[in-house]
Coordinates of C-alpha atoms and ligand atoms in Angstrom, one line a residue:
X1 CA 86.0 91.2 150.4
X2 CA 83.7 90.1 147.9
X3 CA 84.9 90.4 144.7
X4 CA 81.1 89.1 142.9
X5 CA 78.7 91.6 142.2
X6 CA 75.3 91.0 140.7
X7 CA 73.8 94.2 138.6
X8 CA 77.1 95.6 137.9
X9 CA 76.0 96.8 134.4
X10 CA 73.1 98.7 136.3
X11 CA 75.0 101.3 137.9
X12 CA 75.5 104.0 136.7
X13 CA 79.3 104.9 136.1
X14 CA 80.2 106.6 139.9
X15 CA 78.6 103.7 141.5
X16 CA 80.8 101.3 138.8
X17 CA 84.0 103.3 139.8
X18 CA 83.1 103.4 143.5
X19 CA 82.5 99.5 143.5
X20 CA 85.8 98.9 141.5
X21 CA 88.0 101.1 143.6
X22 CA 86.4 99.8 146.7
X23 CA 86.8 95.9 146.0
X24 CA 90.5 96.1 144.1
X25 CA 92.8 98.7 145.2
X26 CA 94.3 100.1 148.4
X27 CA 93.5 103.5 147.8
X28 CA 90.6 104.3 146.4
X29 CA 90.3 107.9 146.1
X30 CA 93.7 108.2 144.1
X31 CA 92.6 105.6 141.9
X32 CA 89.3 106.9 141.7
X33 CA 90.3 110.5 140.9
X34 CA 93.1 108.8 138.3
X35 CA 90.3 106.9 136.4
X36 CA 88.2 110.0 136.1
X37 CA 91.3 112.5 135.0
X38 CA 91.0 110.4 132.0
X39 CA 87.5 111.2 131.1
X40 CA 87.1 113.9 128.5
X41 CA 86.6 117.0 129.4
X42 CA 83.8 117.6 127.0
X43 CA 80.6 115.3 128.3
X44 CA 78.8 115.0 125.0
X45 CA 82.2 113.6 123.5
X46 CA 82.5 111.6 126.5
X47 CA 78.9 109.9 126.0
X48 CA 79.9 109.0 122.5
X49 CA 82.7 107.3 123.3
X50 CA 81.1 105.7 126.2
X51 CA 78.5 103.9 123.9
X52 CA 80.8 102.2 122.2
X53 CA 81.3 99.4 124.8
X54 CA 79.8 98.9 128.2
X55 CA 80.6 98.8 131.7
X56 CA 83.1 101.8 130.8
X57 CA 84.5 103.7 133.6
X58 CA 87.4 105.5 131.8
X59 CA 89.8 105.9 128.3
X60 CA 92.5 104.1 128.1
X61 CA 95.5 106.7 126.4
X62 CA 97.1 105.6 123.2
X63 CA 100.3 107.7 121.6
X64 CA 98.3 109.3 118.4
X65 CA 101.4 110.4 115.9
X66 CA 101.7 110.1 112.3
X67 CA 104.6 109.4 109.5
X68 CA 104.3 112.1 107.1
X69 CA 106.1 111.7 103.4
X70 CA 104.1 109.0 102.5
X71 CA 103.9 109.1 98.7
X72 CA 101.2 106.5 97.0
X73 CA 100.7 106.1 93.2
X74 CA 102.0 110.1 93.1
X75 CA 99.8 111.6 95.9
X76 CA 101.8 112.7 99.2
X77 CA 100.1 111.8 102.5
X78 CA 100.7 112.1 106.0
X79 CA 99.3 108.8 107.8
X80 CA 97.9 109.3 111.1
X81 CA 99.0 106.3 113.6
X82 CA 97.6 105.1 116.8
X83 CA 100.9 102.7 118.4
X84 CA 101.9 102.4 121.9
X85 CA 105.5 100.4 120.5
X86 CA 108.0 102.8 120.7
X87 CA 110.2 103.2 117.6
X88 CA 107.4 102.6 114.7
X89 CA 106.3 105.5 113.8
X90 CA 109.9 106.3 113.4
X91 CA 110.2 103.6 111.3
X92 CA 107.5 104.0 108.9
X93 CA 108.5 107.6 107.9
X94 CA 112.2 106.8 107.1
X95 CA 110.8 104.1 105.0
X96 CA 108.3 106.5 103.3
X97 CA 110.8 108.7 102.9
X98 CA 113.5 106.8 101.7
X99 CA 110.7 105.4 98.7
X100 CA 109.5 108.9 98.2
X101 CA 112.7 109.7 96.7
X102 CA 112.5 106.8 94.3
X103 CA 109.2 106.9 92.9
X104 CA 107.2 106.4 95.8
X105 CA 104.9 103.1 96.4
X106 CA 102.6 101.9 93.6
X107 CA 99.2 100.7 94.9
X108 CA 96.6 98.7 92.8
X109 CA 92.7 97.5 94.1
X110 CA 92.5 93.6 93.0
X111 CA 89.2 93.2 94.2
X112 CA 86.5 94.9 96.7
X113 CA 84.4 91.8 97.8
X114 CA 83.2 90.6 100.7
X115 CA 82.1 87.1 101.9
X116 CA 79.2 86.4 104.5
X117 CA 78.0 82.9 104.9
X118 CA 75.0 80.8 106.3
X119 CA 75.3 77.6 107.9
X120 CA 72.5 75.4 107.8
X121 CA 71.8 71.9 108.1
X122 CA 69.5 70.1 105.8
X123 CA 68.9 66.7 105.5
X124 CA 68.1 66.5 101.8
X125 CA 70.6 65.3 98.6
X126 CA 72.7 68.3 97.5
X127 CA 71.0 67.9 93.6
X128 CA 67.8 68.5 94.5
X129 CA 68.6 71.9 96.7
X130 CA 70.8 72.8 93.2
X131 CA 68.2 72.3 91.1
X132 CA 65.7 74.5 92.9
X133 CA 69.1 77.6 93.2
X134 CA 68.1 80.1 90.5
X135 CA 64.2 80.3 92.2
X136 CA 65.8 80.1 95.6
X137 CA 68.3 83.5 94.5
X138 CA 65.4 85.3 93.5
X139 CA 63.2 84.9 96.4
X140 CA 66.2 86.1 98.5
X141 CA 67.4 88.4 96.9
X142 CA 63.5 89.8 96.8
X143 CA 63.1 89.3 100.4
X144 CA 66.0 91.5 101.2
X145 CA 65.0 94.6 98.8
X146 CA 64.4 97.2 101.9
X147 CA 67.5 96.3 103.5
X148 CA 69.4 96.4 100.5
X149 CA 67.9 99.1 98.8
X150 CA 70.3 101.8 99.6
X151 CA 73.4 100.3 99.3
X152 CA 72.3 99.0 95.9
X153 CA 71.9 102.8 95.1
X154 CA 75.6 103.6 96.2
X155 CA 76.9 101.0 93.3
X156 CA 77.2 97.9 96.4
X157 CA 75.1 95.4 97.2
X158 CA 74.8 91.0 96.6
X159 CA 76.8 89.6 93.7
X160 CA 76.9 86.1 94.1
X161 CA 75.0 83.6 96.0
X162 CA 76.6 79.8 96.0
X163 CA 75.1 76.5 97.4
X164 CA 78.1 74.7 99.2
X165 CA 77.9 71.1 100.3
X166 CA 80.1 70.3 103.3
X167 CA 77.5 66.9 104.0
X168 CA 81.0 65.0 103.6
X169 CA 83.1 67.0 106.5
X170 CA 80.0 67.1 108.8
X171 CA 76.2 65.7 108.5
X172 CA 73.8 67.4 106.8
X173 CA 76.3 70.5 106.6
X174 CA 75.3 72.9 104.1
X175 CA 76.3 76.6 103.2
X176 CA 75.7 79.8 101.2
X177 CA 78.6 81.6 100.3
X178 CA 77.5 84.9 99.5
X179 CA 79.3 87.8 97.8
X180 CA 79.1 91.8 98.7
X181 CA 80.1 95.3 97.7
X182 CA 79.8 97.1 100.3
X183 CA 81.1 100.4 98.6
X184 CA 82.8 102.6 101.2
X185 CA 81.4 100.9 104.2
X186 CA 83.4 97.8 105.8
X187 CA 79.6 96.3 105.7
X188 CA 79.7 94.0 108.7
X189 CA 75.9 95.3 109.4
X190 CA 74.3 95.5 106.1
X191 CA 76.1 91.5 105.4
X192 CA 74.7 89.9 108.3
X193 CA 71.6 91.6 108.7
X194 CA 70.9 90.6 104.3
X195 CA 72.4 86.7 105.6
X196 CA 69.8 86.4 108.9
X197 CA 67.2 87.4 106.2
X198 CA 68.4 84.8 104.3
X199 CA 68.3 82.2 106.7
X200 CA 64.1 83.2 107.2
X201 CA 63.6 83.2 103.6
X202 CA 65.4 80.0 103.1
X203 CA 63.6 78.5 105.7
X204 CA 60.2 79.6 104.5
X205 CA 61.3 78.3 101.0
X206 CA 61.8 74.7 101.7
X207 CA 58.6 74.8 103.7
X208 CA 56.5 76.1 100.8
X209 CA 58.0 74.5 97.7
X210 CA 56.4 71.5 96.1
X211 CA 59.6 69.8 95.4
X212 CA 60.5 69.3 99.3
X213 CA 58.9 66.8 100.9
X214 CA 59.1 65.0 104.1
X215 CA 61.4 65.9 106.6
X216 CA 63.3 68.0 103.3
X217 CA 60.9 70.7 104.9
X218 CA 63.4 71.0 107.8
X219 CA 66.1 73.6 107.0
X220 CA 68.0 74.0 110.5
X221 CA 70.0 77.4 110.2
X222 CA 72.9 77.1 112.5
X223 CA 74.1 80.5 112.1
X224 CA 74.2 83.5 109.7
X225 CA 77.4 85.7 109.6
X226 CA 80.0 87.5 107.7
X227 CA 83.4 85.6 106.6
X228 CA 86.7 88.2 107.9
X229 CA 88.6 86.1 105.2
X230 CA 88.3 88.1 102.4
X231 CA 90.7 87.2 99.9
X232 CA 88.8 89.0 97.2
X233 CA 88.8 92.2 99.0
X234 CA 92.5 92.8 98.2
X235 CA 95.5 95.7 97.4
X236 CA 98.7 95.2 96.1
X237 CA 101.2 97.9 97.1
X238 CA 105.0 97.8 95.9
X239 CA 108.2 99.6 95.7
X240 CA 110.8 99.4 93.4
X241 CA 114.0 101.0 92.3
X242 CA 117.4 100.2 90.1
X243 CA 119.9 98.4 93.1
X244 CA 122.4 101.3 92.2
X245 CA 119.8 104.0 93.7
X246 CA 119.5 102.0 96.6
X247 CA 122.3 104.0 98.0
X248 CA 124.5 102.8 100.9
X249 CA 123.8 101.4 104.5
X250 CA 125.1 102.0 107.9
X251 CA 128.6 100.3 108.5
X252 CA 129.5 101.1 104.5
X253 CA 126.9 98.2 103.4
X254 CA 126.4 98.3 99.6
X255 CA 123.2 98.3 97.6
X256 CA 124.4 95.3 96.4
X257 CA 125.4 93.7 99.6
X258 CA 121.9 95.1 101.6
X259 CA 119.6 94.1 98.1
X260 CA 121.0 90.6 98.6
X261 CA 120.8 90.1 102.3
X262 CA 117.2 92.0 102.6
X263 CA 116.0 89.5 99.5
X264 CA 117.3 86.5 101.8
X265 CA 115.6 87.9 104.7
X266 CA 112.0 88.0 103.0
X267 CA 112.8 84.5 101.6
X268 CA 113.9 83.2 105.4
X269 CA 110.3 84.7 106.7
X270 CA 108.9 82.3 103.2
X271 CA 110.4 79.3 104.7
X272 CA 110.3 79.4 108.4
X273 CA 107.1 79.9 110.1
X274 CA 108.8 80.9 113.5
X275 CA 110.5 84.1 111.6
X276 CA 107.2 84.2 109.1
X277 CA 105.5 85.1 112.5
X278 CA 107.4 87.9 114.0
X279 CA 108.2 89.4 110.2
X280 CA 104.5 89.6 110.0
X281 CA 104.2 90.8 112.9
X282 CA 106.2 94.4 112.0
X283 CA 104.0 94.3 109.1
X284 CA 100.9 94.5 111.4
X285 CA 102.8 97.2 113.6
X286 CA 101.9 99.4 110.4
X287 CA 98.7 97.9 109.4
X288 CA 97.1 98.0 112.8
X289 CA 98.5 101.7 113.8
X290 CA 96.8 102.9 110.6
X291 CA 93.3 101.0 111.0
X292 CA 93.0 101.8 114.8
X293 CA 94.0 105.7 114.2
X294 CA 90.5 105.3 111.3
X295 CA 88.3 104.1 113.6
X296 CA 88.5 100.1 111.8
X297 CA 88.5 96.8 113.4
X298 CA 92.0 96.0 114.0
X299 CA 91.3 92.6 115.2
X300 CA 89.2 91.6 111.9
X301 CA 92.2 93.2 109.9
X302 CA 94.8 90.6 111.8
X303 CA 92.9 87.7 111.5
X304 CA 92.3 88.0 107.6
X305 CA 95.9 88.8 107.0
X306 CA 97.2 85.7 108.8
X307 CA 94.4 83.4 107.4
X308 CA 95.9 84.9 104.0
X309 CA 99.4 84.1 105.4
X310 CA 98.4 80.4 105.6
X311 CA 96.4 80.5 102.6
X312 CA 98.9 78.2 100.7
X313 CA 99.1 75.7 103.1
X314 CA 101.9 76.5 105.6
X315 CA 102.0 80.0 107.2
X316 CA 104.4 82.3 105.8
X317 CA 105.7 86.2 105.1
X318 CA 103.0 88.8 103.6
X319 CA 105.4 90.2 101.7
X320 CA 107.9 89.8 98.7
X321 CA 111.1 90.6 97.3
X322 CA 112.1 90.1 93.8
X323 CA 116.0 91.3 92.4
X324 CA 115.6 91.3 88.5
X325 CA 117.9 92.5 85.9
X326 CA 119.2 95.3 88.8
X327 CA 116.0 95.8 90.0
X328 CA 114.8 96.3 93.3
X329 CA 111.2 94.9 94.0
X330 CA 109.7 94.7 97.4
X331 CA 105.9 94.1 97.5
X332 CA 102.6 92.9 99.3
X333 CA 99.4 91.4 98.4
X334 CA 96.9 91.9 101.3
X335 CA 93.3 91.3 101.9
X336 CA 91.7 94.3 103.8
X337 CA 88.1 94.7 104.3
X338 CA 87.8 98.5 105.5
X339 CA 85.6 101.3 105.7
X340 CA 86.0 105.2 105.4
X341 CA 81.9 105.4 106.1
X342 CA 79.7 104.2 108.8
X343 CA 80.5 102.6 112.0
X344 CA 83.2 104.1 114.3
X345 CA 84.9 106.2 111.3
X346 CA 82.3 108.8 111.6
X347 CA 82.1 108.8 115.4
X348 CA 85.4 108.3 117.2
X349 CA 86.3 112.2 116.8
X350 CA 90.0 111.2 116.2
X351 CA 88.6 108.9 113.8
X352 CA 87.2 111.6 111.7
X353 CA 90.2 113.9 112.5
X354 CA 92.5 110.6 110.8
X355 CA 90.1 110.7 107.7
X356 CA 90.5 114.4 107.0
X357 CA 94.1 114.1 107.7
X358 CA 94.1 111.8 105.1
X359 CA 91.7 114.0 102.8
X360 CA 89.0 111.7 103.2
X361 CA 89.4 108.8 101.1
X362 CA 87.6 106.3 99.6
X363 CA 87.6 103.1 101.2
X364 CA 89.8 101.8 98.3
X365 CA 92.1 104.3 98.8
X366 CA 92.6 103.8 102.6
X367 CA 93.3 100.3 101.5
X368 CA 96.3 101.7 99.8
X369 CA 97.4 103.6 102.5
X370 CA 97.0 101.0 105.2
X371 CA 99.0 98.6 102.9
X372 CA 101.8 101.1 102.1
X373 CA 102.1 101.5 105.4
X374 CA 102.4 98.0 106.7
X375 CA 105.1 97.5 103.6
X376 CA 106.7 100.5 104.7
X377 CA 107.2 99.4 108.2
X378 CA 108.2 95.8 107.3
X379 CA 110.9 97.5 104.8
X380 CA 112.1 99.5 108.2
X381 CA 112.3 96.4 110.0
X382 CA 114.1 94.1 108.1
X383 CA 116.5 96.8 106.5
X384 CA 117.8 97.6 110.5
X385 CA 117.5 93.3 111.0
X386 CA 119.8 93.2 108.0
X387 CA 122.1 96.1 108.7
X388 CA 122.4 97.4 112.1
X389 CA 120.5 95.3 114.2
X390 CA 117.1 96.1 115.9
X391 CA 118.4 97.1 118.7
X392 CA 119.8 100.3 117.7
X393 CA 117.0 102.4 117.0
X394 CA 114.8 100.1 119.6
X395 CA 117.4 100.8 122.5
X396 CA 117.1 104.8 122.2
X397 CA 114.0 105.2 121.6
X398 CA 113.8 102.6 124.7
X399 CA 116.1 104.8 126.2
X400 CA 113.8 107.7 126.2
X401 CA 111.2 106.2 127.6
X402 CA 113.4 105.5 130.5
X403 CA 114.5 109.1 131.1
X404 CA 110.8 109.9 131.0
X405 CA 109.5 107.4 133.1
X406 CA 112.8 108.6 136.0
X407 CA 111.4 112.2 134.9
X408 CA 114.9 113.7 134.1
X409 CA 115.3 117.7 133.1
X410 CA 116.6 118.4 129.9
X411 CA 120.0 118.6 131.4
X412 CA 120.2 115.1 132.8
X413 CA 118.5 114.3 129.3
X414 CA 121.4 115.3 127.2
X415 CA 123.9 113.6 129.6
X416 CA 121.9 111.0 129.8
X417 CA 121.5 110.2 125.9
X418 CA 125.5 111.1 125.7
X419 CA 126.7 108.9 127.9
X420 CA 124.2 105.7 126.4
X421 CA 125.7 106.2 123.0
X422 CA 128.3 103.9 124.1
X423 CA 126.9 102.1 126.5
X424 CA 124.0 99.0 127.1
X425 CA 120.8 100.3 127.9
X426 CA 118.3 98.9 130.7
X427 CA 116.8 100.5 133.8
X428 CA 118.6 100.3 136.4
X429 CA 121.6 101.1 134.3
X430 CA 120.4 104.4 133.3
X431 CA 118.5 104.6 137.0
X432 CA 122.1 104.6 138.3
X433 CA 123.7 107.1 135.9
X434 CA 121.0 109.6 136.7
X435 CA 121.5 109.4 140.1
X436 CA 125.5 109.8 139.7
X437 CA 124.7 113.1 137.7
X438 CA 122.4 114.0 140.3
X439 CA 125.1 113.3 142.8
X440 CA 127.5 115.4 140.9
X441 CA 125.5 118.4 140.6
X442 CA 124.9 118.0 144.7
X443 CA 128.3 118.1 145.0
X444 CA 129.0 120.8 143.1
X445 CA 126.7 122.9 144.4
X446 CA 127.9 122.0 148.0
X447 CA 131.2 123.0 147.2
Ligands
MEV501 C1 109.0 94.3 116.5 O1 107.7 94.9 116.8 C2 108.8 94.1 115.0 C3 110.3 93.2 114.4 O2 110.3 92.3 115.2 C4 109.6 92.7 113.1 C5 110.8 92.0 112.3 O3 111.4 91.3 112.9 O4 110.5 92.3 111.5 C6 111.3 94.4 114.4

């Protein structure tokens, strides 16, 4: 069977599905029906979803959950989370409640600037270009006036334009590093449009300006694009309480022992990148889930977070812990470039609902909610790790997934849960036990 095709993108949706099921599946009709069963029942909504991407043939369903009781700066939120991993929403909810009972999370915005870069090659000396930077700035800003007008009305726009000389690293390579305020939008389109116009204007400037001669007239634009590293677009969230108020933990662990072990666990994630990666993955379990639920770009958020985790030259924990004068404090500083207007946030029907659930926050408020969810997630994960171990909670959820997968009845589910309280969970152990339950039931019926 020929698995290559030309003109696939030109086929309509039905044509695409037909070709796929015929070419790749043994049971084309069943697969076609299955793919179509996930189409949205409302045609107009489906059209919007199809429009987000290309070559769409169906929708991929993920669970949409909520974590209530998030108290952030004395306001209570019910946080929407889209995630496929069991235990994450339960862990976020439990940590949110734990901290709500101890004053909640305190959050502050440390900055909202975003960065864009115009990368170019130019054979002249940096000094000469630098001497003309005031006029270059003026020309560039004038030329983007049509693009920036609306953003400026909302309080945003271009803030700084800096020339960076990278010629020591690469022959003739310079960069304009531009900082932006994009208000409640993530701003990627705005930033990229401004940068592309800057590229054209900069080329014209050197061509027209009498200071530049000969090959100095040749300025080559390599590329113009925002940077997803946004260390000036930053939020800080913390949770703290006296150690005596931490309470007690499983296996009769005291608050003091918990605080010490928790503190050690965070230090370990600052020392060892192998642990830091897993530790930060736990933080992103929470962050990504809210970023996805609100229609933001989780790849951008992850890329930025991991770069920040390595900004001191070594990859380390994004969260911090201190114990001073009997006070346990746990916090995170996180660069987060997200939006609550524009992009998918208003187009995706569930992203709109998520924002409504959060009472239509500004981008700054959403940054605080997302970071608090990441911190809560991290608290819950490390709390489990230093007390019961992670498997106890995980396995409970895992057991439920297996039970659902095996399509056990309510009565069988109760029996399985009771049995696996004290037994090790695995798919085959649950299947065998379910067979036992069914067989003994049949025997009872036939007696
Ligand atoms: C699992 O998805 C996340 C954890 O591994 C995070 C951690 O180890 O801190 C539990």
